Tab-separated table of N, CA and C in Angstrom:
chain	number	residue	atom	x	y	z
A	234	UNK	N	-87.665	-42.944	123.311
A	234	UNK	CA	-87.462	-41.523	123.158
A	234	UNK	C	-85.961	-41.232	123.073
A	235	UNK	N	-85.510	-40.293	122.160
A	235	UNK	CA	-83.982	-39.769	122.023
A	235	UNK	C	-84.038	-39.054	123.511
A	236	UNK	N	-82.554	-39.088	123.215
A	236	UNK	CA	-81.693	-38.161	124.018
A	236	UNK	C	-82.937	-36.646	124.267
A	237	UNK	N	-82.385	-35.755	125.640
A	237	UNK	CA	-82.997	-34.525	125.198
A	237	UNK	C	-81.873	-33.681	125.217
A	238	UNK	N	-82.073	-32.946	124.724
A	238	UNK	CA	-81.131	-31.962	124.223
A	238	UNK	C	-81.085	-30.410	124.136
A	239	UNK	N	-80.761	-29.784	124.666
A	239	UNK	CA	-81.076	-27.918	124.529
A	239	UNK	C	-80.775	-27.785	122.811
A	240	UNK	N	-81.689	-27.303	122.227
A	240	UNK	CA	-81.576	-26.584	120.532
A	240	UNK	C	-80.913	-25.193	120.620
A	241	UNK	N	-81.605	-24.786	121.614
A	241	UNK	CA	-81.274	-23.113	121.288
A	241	UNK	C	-81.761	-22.588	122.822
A	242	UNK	N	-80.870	-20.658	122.933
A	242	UNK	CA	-81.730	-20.256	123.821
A	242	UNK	C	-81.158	-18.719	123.765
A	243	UNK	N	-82.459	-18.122	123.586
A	243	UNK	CA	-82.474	-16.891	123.719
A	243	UNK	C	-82.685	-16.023	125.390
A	244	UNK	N	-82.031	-14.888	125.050
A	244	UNK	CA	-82.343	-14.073	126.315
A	244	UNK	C	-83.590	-13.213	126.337
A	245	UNK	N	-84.425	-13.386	127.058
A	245	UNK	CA	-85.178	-12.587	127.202
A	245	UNK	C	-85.347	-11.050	128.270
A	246	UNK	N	-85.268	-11.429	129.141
A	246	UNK	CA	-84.785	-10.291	130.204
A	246	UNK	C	-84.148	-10.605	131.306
A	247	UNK	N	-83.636	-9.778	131.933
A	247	UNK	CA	-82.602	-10.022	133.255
A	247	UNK	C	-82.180	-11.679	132.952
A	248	UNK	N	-82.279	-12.685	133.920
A	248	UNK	CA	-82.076	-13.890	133.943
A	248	UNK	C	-82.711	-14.979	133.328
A	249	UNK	N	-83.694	-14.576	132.656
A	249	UNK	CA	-84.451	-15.621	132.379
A	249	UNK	C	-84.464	-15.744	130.528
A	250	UNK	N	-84.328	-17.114	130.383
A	250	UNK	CA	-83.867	-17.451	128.830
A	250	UNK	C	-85.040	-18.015	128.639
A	251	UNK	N	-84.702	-17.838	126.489
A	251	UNK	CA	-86.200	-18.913	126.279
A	251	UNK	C	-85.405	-19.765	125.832
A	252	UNK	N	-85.860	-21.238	125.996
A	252	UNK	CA	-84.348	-22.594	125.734
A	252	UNK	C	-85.590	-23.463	124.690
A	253	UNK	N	-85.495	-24.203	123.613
A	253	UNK	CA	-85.662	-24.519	122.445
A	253	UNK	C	-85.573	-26.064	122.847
A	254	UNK	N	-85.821	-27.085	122.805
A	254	UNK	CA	-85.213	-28.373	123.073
A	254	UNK	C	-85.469	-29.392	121.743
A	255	UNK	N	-84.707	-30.107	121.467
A	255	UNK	CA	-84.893	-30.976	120.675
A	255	UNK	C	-86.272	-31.264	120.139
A	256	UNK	N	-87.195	-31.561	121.241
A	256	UNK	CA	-88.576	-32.210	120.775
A	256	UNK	C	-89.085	-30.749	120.469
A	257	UNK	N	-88.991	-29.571	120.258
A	257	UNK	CA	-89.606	-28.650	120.146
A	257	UNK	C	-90.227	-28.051	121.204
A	258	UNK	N	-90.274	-28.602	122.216
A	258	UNK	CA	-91.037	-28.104	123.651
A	258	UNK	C	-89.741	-26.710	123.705
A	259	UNK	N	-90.475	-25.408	124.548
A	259	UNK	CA	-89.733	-24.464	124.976
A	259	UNK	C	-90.384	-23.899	126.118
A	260	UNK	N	-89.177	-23.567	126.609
A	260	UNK	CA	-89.522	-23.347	128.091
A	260	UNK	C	-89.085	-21.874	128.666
A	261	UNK	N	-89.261	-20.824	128.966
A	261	UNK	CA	-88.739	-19.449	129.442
A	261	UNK	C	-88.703	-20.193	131.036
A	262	UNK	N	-87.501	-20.133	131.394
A	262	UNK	CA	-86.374	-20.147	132.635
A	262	UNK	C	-85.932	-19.028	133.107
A	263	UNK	N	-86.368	-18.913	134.460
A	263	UNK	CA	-85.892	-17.943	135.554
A	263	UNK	C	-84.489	-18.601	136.346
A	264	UNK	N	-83.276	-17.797	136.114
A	264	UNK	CA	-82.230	-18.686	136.748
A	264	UNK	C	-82.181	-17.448	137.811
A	265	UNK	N	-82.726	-16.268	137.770
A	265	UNK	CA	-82.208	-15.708	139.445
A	265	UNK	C	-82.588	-16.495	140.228
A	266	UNK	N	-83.596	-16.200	140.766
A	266	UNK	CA	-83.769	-17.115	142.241
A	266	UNK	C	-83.032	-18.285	142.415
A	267	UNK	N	-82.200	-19.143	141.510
A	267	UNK	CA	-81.149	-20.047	141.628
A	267	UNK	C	-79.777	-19.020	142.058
A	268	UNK	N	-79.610	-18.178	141.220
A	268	UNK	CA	-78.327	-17.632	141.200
A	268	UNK	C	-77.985	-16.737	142.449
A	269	UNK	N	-79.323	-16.171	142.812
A	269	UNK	CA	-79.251	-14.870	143.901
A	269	UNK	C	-79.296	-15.680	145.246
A	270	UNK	N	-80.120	-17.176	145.279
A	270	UNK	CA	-80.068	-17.166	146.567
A	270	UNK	C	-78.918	-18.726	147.037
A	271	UNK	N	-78.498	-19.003	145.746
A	271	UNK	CA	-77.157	-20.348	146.143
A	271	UNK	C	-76.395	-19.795	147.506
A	272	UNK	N	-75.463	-18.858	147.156
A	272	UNK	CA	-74.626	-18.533	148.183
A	272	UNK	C	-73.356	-19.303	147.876
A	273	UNK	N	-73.155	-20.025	146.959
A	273	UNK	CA	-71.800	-20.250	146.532
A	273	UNK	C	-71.230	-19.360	145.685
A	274	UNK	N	-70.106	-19.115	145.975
A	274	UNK	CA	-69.054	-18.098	145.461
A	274	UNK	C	-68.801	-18.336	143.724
A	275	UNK	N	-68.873	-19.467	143.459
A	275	UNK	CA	-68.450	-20.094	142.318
A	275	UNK	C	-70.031	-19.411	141.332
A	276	UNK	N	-71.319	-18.887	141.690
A	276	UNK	CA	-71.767	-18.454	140.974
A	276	UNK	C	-72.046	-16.748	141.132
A	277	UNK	N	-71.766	-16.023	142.027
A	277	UNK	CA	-71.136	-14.487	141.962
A	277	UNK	C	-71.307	-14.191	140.354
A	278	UNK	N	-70.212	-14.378	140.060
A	278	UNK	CA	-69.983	-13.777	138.266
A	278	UNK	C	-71.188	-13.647	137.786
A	279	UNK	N	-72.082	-14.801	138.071
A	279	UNK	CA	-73.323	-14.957	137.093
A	279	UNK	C	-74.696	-14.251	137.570
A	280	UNK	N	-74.191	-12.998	139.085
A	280	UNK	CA	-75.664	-12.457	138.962
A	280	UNK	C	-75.225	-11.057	138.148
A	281	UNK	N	-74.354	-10.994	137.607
A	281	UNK	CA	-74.303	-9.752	136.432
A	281	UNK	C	-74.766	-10.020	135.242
A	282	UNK	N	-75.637	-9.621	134.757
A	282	UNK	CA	-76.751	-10.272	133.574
A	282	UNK	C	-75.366	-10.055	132.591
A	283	UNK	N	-74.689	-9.742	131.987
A	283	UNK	CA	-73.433	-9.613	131.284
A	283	UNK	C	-72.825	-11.160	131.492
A	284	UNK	N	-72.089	-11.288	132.495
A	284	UNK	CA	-71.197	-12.852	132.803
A	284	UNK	C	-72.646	-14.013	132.357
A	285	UNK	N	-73.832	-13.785	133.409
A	285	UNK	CA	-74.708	-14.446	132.760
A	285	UNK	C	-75.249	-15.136	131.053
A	286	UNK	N	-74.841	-14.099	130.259
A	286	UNK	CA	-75.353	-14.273	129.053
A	286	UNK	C	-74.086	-15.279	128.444
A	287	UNK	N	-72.855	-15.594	128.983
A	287	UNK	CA	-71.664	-15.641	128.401
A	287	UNK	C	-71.686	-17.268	128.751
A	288	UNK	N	-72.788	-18.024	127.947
A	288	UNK	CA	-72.910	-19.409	128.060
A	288	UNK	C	-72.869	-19.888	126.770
A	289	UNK	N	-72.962	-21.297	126.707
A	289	UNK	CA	-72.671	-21.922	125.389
A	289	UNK	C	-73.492	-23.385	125.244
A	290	UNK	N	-73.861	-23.791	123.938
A	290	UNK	CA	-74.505	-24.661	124.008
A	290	UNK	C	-73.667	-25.861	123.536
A	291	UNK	N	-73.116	-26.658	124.766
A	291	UNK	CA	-72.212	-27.573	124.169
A	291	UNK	C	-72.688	-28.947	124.506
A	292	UNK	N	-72.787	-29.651	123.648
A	292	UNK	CA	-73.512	-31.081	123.559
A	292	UNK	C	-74.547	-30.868	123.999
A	293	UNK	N	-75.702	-30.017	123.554
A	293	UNK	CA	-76.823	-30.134	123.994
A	293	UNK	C	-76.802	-29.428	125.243
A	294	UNK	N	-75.930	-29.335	126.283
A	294	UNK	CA	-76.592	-28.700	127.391
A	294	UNK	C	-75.994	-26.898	127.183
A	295	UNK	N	-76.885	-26.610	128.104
A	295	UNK	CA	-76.156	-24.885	128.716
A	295	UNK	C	-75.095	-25.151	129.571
A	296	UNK	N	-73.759	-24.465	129.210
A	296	UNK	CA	-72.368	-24.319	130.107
A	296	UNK	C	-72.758	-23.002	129.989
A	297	UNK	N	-72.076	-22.800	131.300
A	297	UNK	CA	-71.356	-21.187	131.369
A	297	UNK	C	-69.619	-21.858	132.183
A	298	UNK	N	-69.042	-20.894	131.505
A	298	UNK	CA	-67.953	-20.936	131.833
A	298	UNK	C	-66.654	-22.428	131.997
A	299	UNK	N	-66.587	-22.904	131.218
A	299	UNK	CA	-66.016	-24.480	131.485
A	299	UNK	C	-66.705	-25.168	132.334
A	300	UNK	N	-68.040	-25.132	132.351
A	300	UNK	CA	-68.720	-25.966	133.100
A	300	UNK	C	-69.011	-25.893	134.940
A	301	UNK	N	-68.190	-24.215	134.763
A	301	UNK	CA	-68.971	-23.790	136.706
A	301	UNK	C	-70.395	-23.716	136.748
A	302	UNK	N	-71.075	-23.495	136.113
A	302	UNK	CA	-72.594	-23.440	136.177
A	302	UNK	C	-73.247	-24.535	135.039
A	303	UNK	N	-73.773	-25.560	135.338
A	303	UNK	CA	-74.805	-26.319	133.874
A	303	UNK	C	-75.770	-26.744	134.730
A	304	UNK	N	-76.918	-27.257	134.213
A	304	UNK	CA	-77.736	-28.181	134.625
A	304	UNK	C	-78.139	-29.407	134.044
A	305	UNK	N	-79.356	-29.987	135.002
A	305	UNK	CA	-79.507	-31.065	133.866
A	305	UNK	C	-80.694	-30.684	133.096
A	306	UNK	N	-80.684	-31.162	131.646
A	306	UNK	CA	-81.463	-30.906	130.700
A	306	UNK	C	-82.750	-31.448	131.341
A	307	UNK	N	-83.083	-31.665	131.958
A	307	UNK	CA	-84.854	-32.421	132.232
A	307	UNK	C	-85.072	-31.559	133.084
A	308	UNK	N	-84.148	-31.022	134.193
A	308	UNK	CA	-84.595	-29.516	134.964
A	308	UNK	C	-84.744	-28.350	134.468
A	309	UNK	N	-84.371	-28.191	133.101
A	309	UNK	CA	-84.460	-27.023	132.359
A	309	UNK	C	-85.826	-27.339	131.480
A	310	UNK	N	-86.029	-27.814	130.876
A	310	UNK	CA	-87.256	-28.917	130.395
A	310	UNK	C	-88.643	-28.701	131.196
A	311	UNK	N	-88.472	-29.082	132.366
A	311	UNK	CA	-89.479	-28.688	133.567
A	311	UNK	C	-89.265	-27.702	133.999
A	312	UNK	N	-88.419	-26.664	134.040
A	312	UNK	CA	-88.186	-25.424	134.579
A	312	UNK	C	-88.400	-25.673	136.044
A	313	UNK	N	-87.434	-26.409	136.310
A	313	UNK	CA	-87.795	-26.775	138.063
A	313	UNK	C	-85.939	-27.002	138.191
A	314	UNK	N	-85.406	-25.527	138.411
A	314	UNK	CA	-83.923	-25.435	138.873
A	314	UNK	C	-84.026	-25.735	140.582
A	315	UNK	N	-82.872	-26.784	140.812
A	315	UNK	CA	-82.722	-26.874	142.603
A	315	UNK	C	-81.306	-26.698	142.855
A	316	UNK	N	-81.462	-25.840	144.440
A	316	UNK	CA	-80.236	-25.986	144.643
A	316	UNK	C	-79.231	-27.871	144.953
A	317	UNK	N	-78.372	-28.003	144.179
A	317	UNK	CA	-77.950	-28.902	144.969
A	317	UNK	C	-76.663	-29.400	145.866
């Protein structure tokens, strides 16, 4: 199996995106409950659905911001975000 890879991802409402992946699988992702209940400072910016949207798809994954917020592509895939 290739690499996996984010294709695309749209916003749908408040926090939650629809993300496109290479194999065609898509997944609608809830990132509040990641974002609202971390408690690290370093993601603040991102419970304003505004800073939120202000991500990028670089090599396949979701960045926001030079890389303060990404995940890994197989947790986005499974839609199973953890704090870590």
């Amino acid at each position: 199996m290739s690499e996996l890879l984010v294709k695309s991802a749209k916003h749908k409402i408040g926090h939650i995106l629809e993300i496109e992946f290479n194999d065609g699988h898509v997944a609608c992702v809830d990132f509040a409950p990641f974002i609202f209940s971390n408690g690290h400072p370093d993601y603040e910016p991102y419970k304003s659905v505004e800073n939120f949207l202000d991500f990028e798809i670089v090599d396949g994954n979701l960045n926001w911001d030079d890389y303060t917020m990404i995940f890994p592509v197989e947790d986005l895939y499974n839609n199973r975000l953890i704090k870590r």
